Structure formats: C-alpha cells, structure tokens
C-alpha cells in the first residue's frame, strides 16, 4: 500500500483524508500521466486529448468528489464524461467499449457512507498496477510536475443520459442462457449503484423478482443491507416465497447468494459451483481456479476431490486477477463475493456473477441448497481488531514477536486441521484475524485469544 492508494484505489473518510483538494490533485496527476503516455511529449505540441469516464455510487460525498476530480482532469487537458450512478464493473466495461483512455469510479464499495474512494481502470478495463499508482502519488505530492492548461487546451465535461447504462445492462443480460427463470428472486441492492441497474437487468431476463434496499438517500448505502449485512435477506428467504436471494454491495462488484432456507452461499462456494460447471462445459482453462489466502480450506478439499488445481493469491481482486493472468486462469475471486470471469470482464461484477449462477441453477433443476450441498466447508471466523494508532500501531502489532510466538503455538496445536491468518485491511483501520478449526467454537476461542493478545501489546 502506498501513501494514498490502498488495496482498492484511494480511500478515506470524505472531507478528511479524502477531500476535494486531494481529488483535484489526483485528477491533475492522472491527466498528466495519460497525456504523457499518449503523446510522449508536452501537450501544447500535440492535438492528442485523452478521454476519461467517471462513474459513482450513491453516497452523499460523491457529488463533491466527482466535481473536484473532473475539474482536476479538465484543468490538465483531459475530456471527461460523467456517467452518473453506475456499478464499478460497468465503468470498467464501458471504458473498453467506448475506447476511452481511463475509467474512474468514486465509491467506497461495501463501506458506510462517510467513507469514499477513487478507483482507476486502464483502457483495457483492468485496475492500475503499483508502478502507475506510485507515479500518480509522486505527482500528487509535487504539483510543479503536473500540467495546467489554459485557453482551448482545457478539457471539457459531457454528461451521459442513460445511453451507456443501457449498453452495460444489455451486455450483462446477453450472458444469460435462461429463457425465463421459473423461481422468484429476492434482490438486495444495498442502496447502492445496482439500484440503477438491477431492475432493468432482471426485467430483461423476464424474471419474477422483488427488490429491497434500492432507495438511496446518500447516507443509507450498505446500512443493514447488501452483501455485508444479510440478515433481512435471510429472513425474506425463510418466508418460503423465494427460491434464491441475491445481494450486491454498494458499488455492485460483489455478489453473495442466500439459499431457499436462508443460508449464505459465499464467494468460495459460488466459485466452486462455477468451476464445476465450466469444467463440464470444457471452458475452464487448465482445470484451475484462483482464490485468496482467506478462502476457506474447504476449497482445497473440493479441488482435490474433483480434479481441480486451486491457487491462492493475496487478498484483493487486483491480486486475484494478476495471478489469474500469470497462470492463464479464467475463473477466480474472493470469499467476499468478488468473482472474476475473464472471458467476459477484467474485474469482478456482482450482477454478472448473479447471472452466471442463475444459468447453472436453472440448468441443474436443483434448489440452491442442493446445488451447493456437497461443497466442503471448515468452520471459519474472521473478527477484527480496531486500530486507533494508524499505520505505526498496525506495523508494530503485526511484527510483534509475542504475536508470532502465539500464532506458532496455536498452529502446532491445530496439527494441520485448521489454519490462522492475520492481516491488515486494505480499506479500513483494522486487523483481520482469520481462524479455521474443526469446530466453530474452537475457531472463535482461538480468534478471541488473539484479539485479547493484540489488545495487550
């Protein structure tokens, strides 16, 4: 992680760490990089003018950051198209579709409204690499190195009026191979970006559905709803009126499923279902797929029992994608619901994941619980330790010898029948403690002991 960039773009509390001034500087820095990459000379000597798309989710601070970011881009000579509220993967798709130089999304994904972020996608629809991010950070801190245009060299802003939203929805709908899904679907939009697209999408699929949490007011995004707060959706499923529940997060790049009994089907299980289907179709490259270091150990068992090769990357969809490219895999993702199908898109897309899962479900003739019932799982808990001292406290705790000694002791006690992973969050001031053991009670006991130890160090 850099000075401004975390694991998923620039993140912070809007108006504090992430304010309008930083957004303007980021816009100028990005514009400078794009112009340099496109012309290899200073812009006054060239007619080249990059084009950038900007999408956003529904949180109240997006207006401020969108205006500031667009102003920064234009001031350095880049044309901007404002797409309005749109899922993150839609912006990635449209960046490629429109042959734009970059797509930018203003969103803090699954976090609550006071947080926000700026995510960047290159012309191919993939997130930026570390080298690109480091150069942007350098230019943010050295204002003398960025371009500042005058006269006709200043960029212009145009507004999309739904054309490209329809284009994205049409593309995702085209991936469905179900004439009409016979079950009734419950959909949770997290009061986020899918509030603009989910209804359009599922109408095109001629599905019978009911949508909740699709009335954003700027501050209710991800509040007791969406893929990180599934209780209401689980209660809906227990009424017996629905055959499947689908939950997105604030920017709709994640998807989790709830079965007809109210049980959660997480990203690991979705990947397992898709791996099995794609292998049967002959479309799974190398009979392999990618998860992360926090993927459930049941994935290793599933892969071993079904003739797959399972690889683990570091946490973060960029890390998943990077390993997928390295290994030539076309399926990967995270237990949180970021699932990447590189045959269709170069990033996770919650609505695409939902469509792909519905394709398999409809063809199987099974209930959701039957479809996932044979996928092995180890009891897993992942509580978090809140940080109040910033990066200094984080680094001190994670490198503390007492923590290392305790983890080593606990792993020896598990005797290979579980595992422990402790890592900092890339988007929040917390340390996540993942424990897998033979029972949930033992997993929670071990995790609580580690949390208590962190509190004393």
XYZ file of C-alpha atoms in Angstrom:
457
model
C 0.000 0.000 0.000
C 1.201 3.497 -0.805
C 0.729 6.914 0.747
C -2.702 7.437 -0.831
C -3.512 4.126 -2.516
C -4.742 1.115 -0.583
C -5.646 -2.274 -1.994
C -8.523 -0.754 -3.965
C -7.718 2.791 -5.057
C -7.542 5.927 -2.928
C -9.667 5.553 0.197
C -10.555 7.673 3.200
C -13.244 9.472 5.150
C -14.758 12.003 2.764
C -13.881 15.557 3.729
C -10.986 14.401 5.906
C -8.318 12.148 4.390
C -10.180 12.216 1.076
C -11.209 15.807 0.441
C -11.881 17.957 -2.607
C -8.300 19.209 -2.715
C -6.896 15.682 -2.936
C -9.442 14.818 -5.644
C -8.367 17.833 -7.729
C -4.703 16.875 -7.333
C -5.442 13.264 -8.227
C -7.304 14.419 -11.327
C -4.383 16.565 -12.479
C -1.894 13.798 -11.741
C -3.864 11.198 -13.688
C -4.373 13.599 -16.591
C -0.657 14.303 -16.734
C 0.168 10.601 -16.825
C -2.385 9.949 -19.569
C -1.128 12.798 -21.739
C 2.484 11.763 -21.285
C 1.627 8.179 -22.157
C -0.371 9.212 -25.210
C 1.954 11.774 -26.736
C 5.409 11.192 -25.219
C 5.719 14.995 -25.370
C 4.188 18.011 -23.688
C 0.562 18.533 -24.733
C 0.924 22.003 -26.319
C 2.900 20.300 -29.074
C 0.179 17.731 -29.798
C -3.515 17.587 -30.628
C -3.914 14.448 -28.542
C -6.612 14.790 -25.863
C -7.360 11.807 -23.598
C -10.906 10.904 -22.612
C -11.908 9.702 -19.136
C -15.208 8.233 -17.929
C -16.317 8.851 -14.342
C -18.974 6.784 -12.568
C -20.036 6.901 -8.927
C -22.159 5.214 -6.318
C -24.899 6.825 -4.217
C -23.112 8.236 -1.175
C -23.528 11.928 -0.402
C -19.870 12.848 -0.852
C -19.785 11.645 -4.454
C -21.095 14.987 -5.744
C -18.197 16.838 -4.138
C -15.518 14.385 -5.218
C -16.896 13.973 -8.734
C -16.858 17.742 -9.294
C -13.353 18.124 -7.896
C -11.947 15.148 -9.788
C -13.483 16.294 -13.073
C -12.150 19.806 -12.512
C -8.652 18.467 -11.933
C -8.767 16.346 -15.068
C -10.080 19.184 -17.241
C -7.586 21.689 -15.845
C -4.781 19.442 -17.113
C -6.300 18.940 -20.547
C -8.469 15.827 -20.391
C -12.064 15.487 -21.606
C -14.451 13.912 -19.092
C -17.762 12.080 -19.487
C -19.836 11.835 -16.310
C -21.793 8.571 -16.285
C -23.665 9.236 -13.046
C -24.548 6.419 -10.642
C -23.281 3.172 -12.118
C -21.687 -0.055 -10.804
C -17.908 -0.188 -10.741
C -17.695 -3.038 -13.290
C -19.992 -1.123 -15.637
C -17.444 1.689 -15.772
C -14.662 -0.841 -16.423
C -16.694 -2.390 -19.248
C -17.637 0.953 -20.795
C -14.050 2.196 -20.650
C -13.155 -0.552 -23.082
C -16.412 -0.346 -25.040
C -16.001 3.384 -25.741
C -12.245 3.145 -26.325
C -11.653 5.641 -23.514
C -8.231 6.163 -22.001
C -9.355 5.584 -18.418
C -12.389 4.854 -16.280
C -12.714 6.215 -12.753
C -15.204 5.161 -10.090
C -15.978 7.184 -6.978
C -17.007 4.621 -4.387
C -16.007 3.021 -1.109
C -17.614 -0.265 -2.110
C -19.046 -2.058 0.954
C -18.159 0.652 3.485
C -20.667 3.027 5.060
C -21.474 6.438 3.621
C -18.880 8.573 5.438
C -16.111 6.699 3.613
C -15.376 7.131 -0.056
C -12.757 6.198 -2.593
C -11.442 6.715 -6.106
C -10.758 3.653 -8.254
C -8.936 3.805 -11.576
C -9.255 1.494 -14.583
C -6.918 1.485 -17.549
C -8.066 1.467 -21.157
C -8.379 -2.324 -21.097
C -10.777 -2.240 -18.154
C -8.262 -3.502 -15.567
C -7.243 -1.744 -12.373
C -3.932 0.081 -12.332
C -0.707 -1.585 -11.271
C 1.570 -0.436 -8.462
C 4.001 1.402 -10.761
C 1.204 3.539 -12.173
C -0.128 4.243 -8.670
C 3.312 5.214 -7.385
C 3.762 7.737 -10.196
C 0.329 9.244 -9.524
C 1.255 9.602 -5.848
C 4.509 11.319 -6.833
C 2.616 13.830 -8.984
C 0.002 14.450 -6.278
C 2.798 15.496 -3.926
C 4.734 17.545 -6.496
C 2.290 19.989 -8.050
C 5.057 21.579 -10.144
C 5.232 18.451 -12.328
C 1.564 18.364 -13.433
C 0.054 20.037 -16.485
C -2.127 23.116 -16.042
C -3.800 24.182 -19.267
C -5.187 27.487 -20.468
C -7.492 28.542 -23.295
C -8.639 25.887 -25.745
C -6.362 23.263 -24.187
C -8.620 22.980 -21.131
C -10.711 19.796 -21.151
C -14.476 19.641 -21.437
C -17.169 17.815 -19.459
C -20.106 15.974 -21.025
C -22.937 14.144 -19.270
C -24.244 10.730 -20.179
C -28.051 10.482 -20.222
C -28.515 6.752 -19.742
C -27.203 5.558 -23.104
C -24.226 3.726 -21.676
C -26.167 2.395 -18.687
C -28.465 0.645 -21.152
C -25.467 -0.634 -23.100
C -23.974 -2.233 -19.988
C -27.268 -3.813 -18.894
C -27.796 -5.190 -22.386
C -24.352 -6.799 -22.312
C -24.844 -8.478 -18.926
C -28.321 -9.696 -19.920
C -26.875 -11.236 -23.098
C -24.809 -13.623 -20.970
C -27.965 -15.283 -19.625
C -28.870 -18.541 -21.343
C -32.127 -18.930 -19.438
C -35.254 -18.166 -21.456
C -37.165 -17.488 -18.259
C -36.099 -18.321 -14.722
C -39.039 -20.053 -13.066
C -38.231 -19.231 -9.454
C -38.876 -15.991 -7.605
C -35.774 -13.912 -6.837
C -35.153 -11.601 -3.880
C -32.574 -8.906 -4.694
C -30.794 -6.616 -2.215
C -29.190 -3.583 -3.887
C -27.513 -2.199 -0.725
C -28.998 1.235 -1.535
C -26.053 1.479 -3.875
C -25.131 1.557 -7.530
C -27.148 -1.513 -8.548
C -30.261 0.456 -7.601
C -29.837 2.000 -11.066
C -29.338 -1.233 -12.995
C -30.748 -4.315 -11.247
C -34.391 -3.637 -12.077
C -33.523 -3.012 -15.733
C -31.409 -6.150 -15.867
C -33.865 -8.598 -14.323
C -36.740 -7.211 -16.355
C -34.753 -8.051 -19.476
C -34.423 -11.603 -18.136
C -38.210 -11.857 -17.755
C -37.624 -12.920 -14.161
C -40.078 -12.656 -11.284
C -38.291 -10.678 -8.598
C -38.618 -8.379 -5.619
C -36.026 -5.719 -4.870
C -35.151 -4.270 -1.485
C -32.690 -1.530 -0.466
C -32.977 0.323 -3.785
C -33.944 3.748 -2.426
C -30.611 5.505 -1.758
C -30.667 8.810 0.093
C -26.933 9.498 0.221
C -26.348 8.080 3.680
C -28.098 4.681 3.732
C -25.718 2.849 1.404
C -24.705 -0.517 2.942
C -26.635 0.267 6.150
C -28.089 -3.023 7.421
C -28.363 -4.213 3.836
C -26.275 -5.538 0.972
C -23.714 -8.309 0.857
C -22.172 -7.352 4.216
C -25.497 -7.283 6.100
C -27.578 -10.245 5.011
C -29.993 -10.678 7.935
C -33.014 -9.077 6.264
C -32.474 -11.015 3.042
C -32.099 -14.242 5.026
C -35.394 -13.542 6.777
C -37.069 -12.963 3.409
C -35.848 -16.340 2.193
C -37.199 -18.090 5.270
C -40.734 -16.996 4.356
C -40.744 -19.580 1.567
C -41.768 -17.021 -1.072
C -38.420 -17.006 -2.851
C -36.148 -19.621 -4.399
C -32.946 -17.558 -4.305
C -31.671 -14.374 -2.689
C -29.050 -12.182 -4.346
C -27.138 -9.447 -2.523
C -24.832 -6.822 -4.000
C -22.578 -4.349 -2.214
C -22.506 -0.580 -2.603
C -20.755 -0.483 -5.975
C -22.107 -3.869 -7.151
C -18.784 -5.557 -7.827
C -19.624 -8.198 -5.210
C -22.392 -10.756 -5.096
C -23.414 -13.207 -2.395
C -26.255 -15.718 -2.595
C -28.763 -16.807 0.050
C -30.419 -20.193 -0.470
C -34.102 -21.019 -0.079
C -33.530 -21.928 3.584
C -31.833 -18.653 4.476
C -28.252 -19.960 4.412
C -25.457 -17.872 2.888
C -23.594 -19.059 -0.201
C -20.351 -17.090 -0.139
C -17.869 -16.323 -2.897
C -15.890 -19.521 -2.341
C -18.966 -21.658 -2.872
C -20.015 -19.654 -5.931
C -16.559 -20.180 -7.444
C -16.780 -23.925 -6.722
C -20.184 -24.139 -8.458
C -18.867 -22.236 -11.465
C -15.633 -24.255 -11.635
C -17.580 -27.494 -11.750
C -19.919 -26.152 -14.452
C -17.156 -24.630 -16.565
C -15.109 -27.818 -16.384
C -18.125 -29.820 -17.585
C -18.564 -27.345 -20.448
C -14.872 -27.529 -21.314
C -14.430 -23.792 -20.755
C -12.371 -23.806 -17.541
C -8.795 -23.154 -18.563
C -6.341 -25.659 -17.142
C -8.985 -27.144 -14.806
C -7.778 -24.491 -12.368
C -9.151 -21.505 -10.487
C -7.862 -18.835 -8.096
C -8.938 -17.856 -4.585
C -7.142 -15.953 -1.844
C -5.316 -16.620 1.386
C -8.625 -16.210 3.243
C -10.557 -18.646 1.047
C -11.988 -21.466 3.118
C -9.826 -24.566 3.421
C -12.795 -26.474 2.033
C -11.753 -25.147 -1.363
C -8.551 -27.170 -1.171
C -10.591 -30.277 -0.350
C -13.086 -29.541 -3.151
C -10.292 -29.079 -5.677
C -8.513 -32.249 -4.607
C -11.691 -34.370 -4.710
C -12.844 -33.051 -8.095
C -9.625 -32.917 -10.094
C -9.043 -29.152 -10.000
C -5.946 -27.142 -9.200
C -6.647 -24.414 -6.648
C -4.314 -21.424 -6.311
C -4.276 -18.738 -3.605
C -3.349 -15.080 -4.097
C -3.076 -12.259 -1.592
C -6.354 -10.570 -0.661
C -7.711 -8.047 -3.168
C -9.311 -8.527 -6.556
C -6.279 -6.968 -8.263
C -4.069 -9.660 -6.730
C -6.547 -12.345 -7.820
C -6.576 -11.002 -11.379
C -2.800 -10.725 -11.513
C -2.396 -14.376 -10.509
C -5.111 -15.410 -12.971
C -3.205 -13.733 -15.784
C 0.061 -15.311 -14.654
C -1.444 -18.808 -14.559
C -3.763 -18.323 -17.563
C -6.881 -18.981 -15.457
C -10.289 -17.604 -16.416
C -12.065 -18.027 -13.066
C -11.110 -16.576 -9.705
C -12.327 -14.485 -6.833
C -12.734 -13.866 -3.147
C -14.995 -15.288 -0.466
C -16.450 -11.780 -0.042
C -18.121 -12.138 -3.442
C -15.667 -10.564 -5.896
C -15.818 -13.129 -8.698
C -13.869 -12.594 -11.921
C -14.802 -14.232 -15.214
C -12.125 -13.000 -17.590
C -13.959 -14.445 -20.584
C -16.468 -11.626 -20.028
C -14.875 -8.834 -17.960
C -11.494 -7.988 -16.471
C -12.856 -7.263 -12.978
C -15.399 -8.603 -10.525
C -19.045 -7.904 -11.370
C -21.807 -8.783 -8.919
C -24.599 -8.754 -11.482
C -22.593 -10.867 -13.933
C -21.934 -13.341 -11.103
C -25.646 -13.492 -10.325
C -26.497 -14.208 -13.963
C -23.836 -16.918 -14.266
C -25.063 -18.594 -11.069
C -28.688 -18.441 -12.240
C -27.641 -20.081 -15.509
C -26.239 -23.056 -13.604
C -29.134 -23.184 -11.153
C -31.774 -23.234 -13.879
C -29.969 -25.907 -15.890
C -29.497 -28.113 -12.825
C -33.164 -28.225 -11.844
C -31.994 -28.194 -8.215
C -32.617 -25.870 -5.317
C -29.724 -23.624 -4.311
C -29.089 -25.671 -1.165
C -28.859 -28.889 -3.199
C -26.589 -27.247 -5.779
C -24.008 -26.274 -3.143
C -24.684 -29.025 -0.627
C -21.649 -31.165 -1.461
C -19.090 -28.328 -1.323
C -16.959 -28.934 1.799
C -16.522 -26.193 4.396
C -14.395 -25.785 7.512
C -15.789 -23.581 10.293
C -14.224 -20.163 9.770
C -14.381 -16.957 11.787
C -12.802 -13.614 10.939
C -13.270 -10.999 13.666
C -11.323 -7.754 13.546
C -9.182 -5.643 15.865
C -9.748 -1.893 15.590
C -6.698 0.331 15.193
C -6.528 3.759 16.794
C -2.857 4.495 16.184
C -2.727 4.318 12.405
C -0.031 2.610 10.353
C 2.539 2.819 13.143
C 0.362 0.783 15.512
C -0.586 -1.643 12.728
C 3.029 -2.361 11.789
C 4.118 -2.654 15.412
C 1.423 -5.192 16.258
C 1.845 -7.312 13.155
C 5.611 -7.567 13.658
C 5.472 -8.149 17.421
C 7.395 -11.292 18.430
C 4.774 -12.244 21.050
C 2.118 -12.408 18.326
C 4.347 -14.548 16.121
C 5.119 -16.919 19.001
C 1.446 -17.287 19.909
C 0.380 -17.996 16.328
C 3.121 -20.618 16.008
C 1.979 -22.282 19.241
C -1.661 -22.327 18.172
C -0.867 -23.733 14.735
C 1.069 -26.565 16.367
C -1.994 -27.332 18.498
C -4.205 -27.449 15.405
C -1.949 -30.188 13.967
C -2.809 -29.414 10.366
C -6.582 -29.441 10.996
C -7.003 -25.709 10.664
C -5.103 -22.519 9.994
C -4.620 -18.932 11.164
C -4.164 -15.837 9.027
C -3.681 -12.333 10.437
C -3.577 -9.382 8.067
C -4.318 -5.656 7.893
C -7.364 -4.497 5.975
C -6.537 -2.528 2.856
C -9.645 -0.369 3.165
C -10.327 0.047 6.905
C -8.233 0.780 10.056
C -8.479 -2.776 11.355
C -6.521 -6.006 11.602
C -8.464 -9.078 10.456
C -7.958 -12.351 12.332
C -8.994 -15.440 10.349
C -9.150 -18.790 12.107
C -10.288 -22.143 10.731
C -10.601 -25.161 13.007
C -12.637 -28.348 13.338
C -15.487 -26.566 15.134
C -16.806 -23.015 15.133
C -16.466 -22.880 18.915
C -12.764 -23.704 18.724
C -12.243 -21.250 15.859
C -13.868 -18.439 17.845
C -11.954 -19.338 21.020
C -8.632 -19.130 19.199
C -9.578 -15.899 17.419
C -10.718 -14.255 20.652
C -7.467 -15.192 22.314
C -5.540 -13.482 19.515
C -7.735 -10.365 19.766
C -7.132 -10.250 23.530
C -3.372 -10.545 22.953
C -3.404 -7.710 20.401
C -5.130 -5.552 22.998
C -2.236 -6.003 25.424
C 0.677 -5.406 23.037
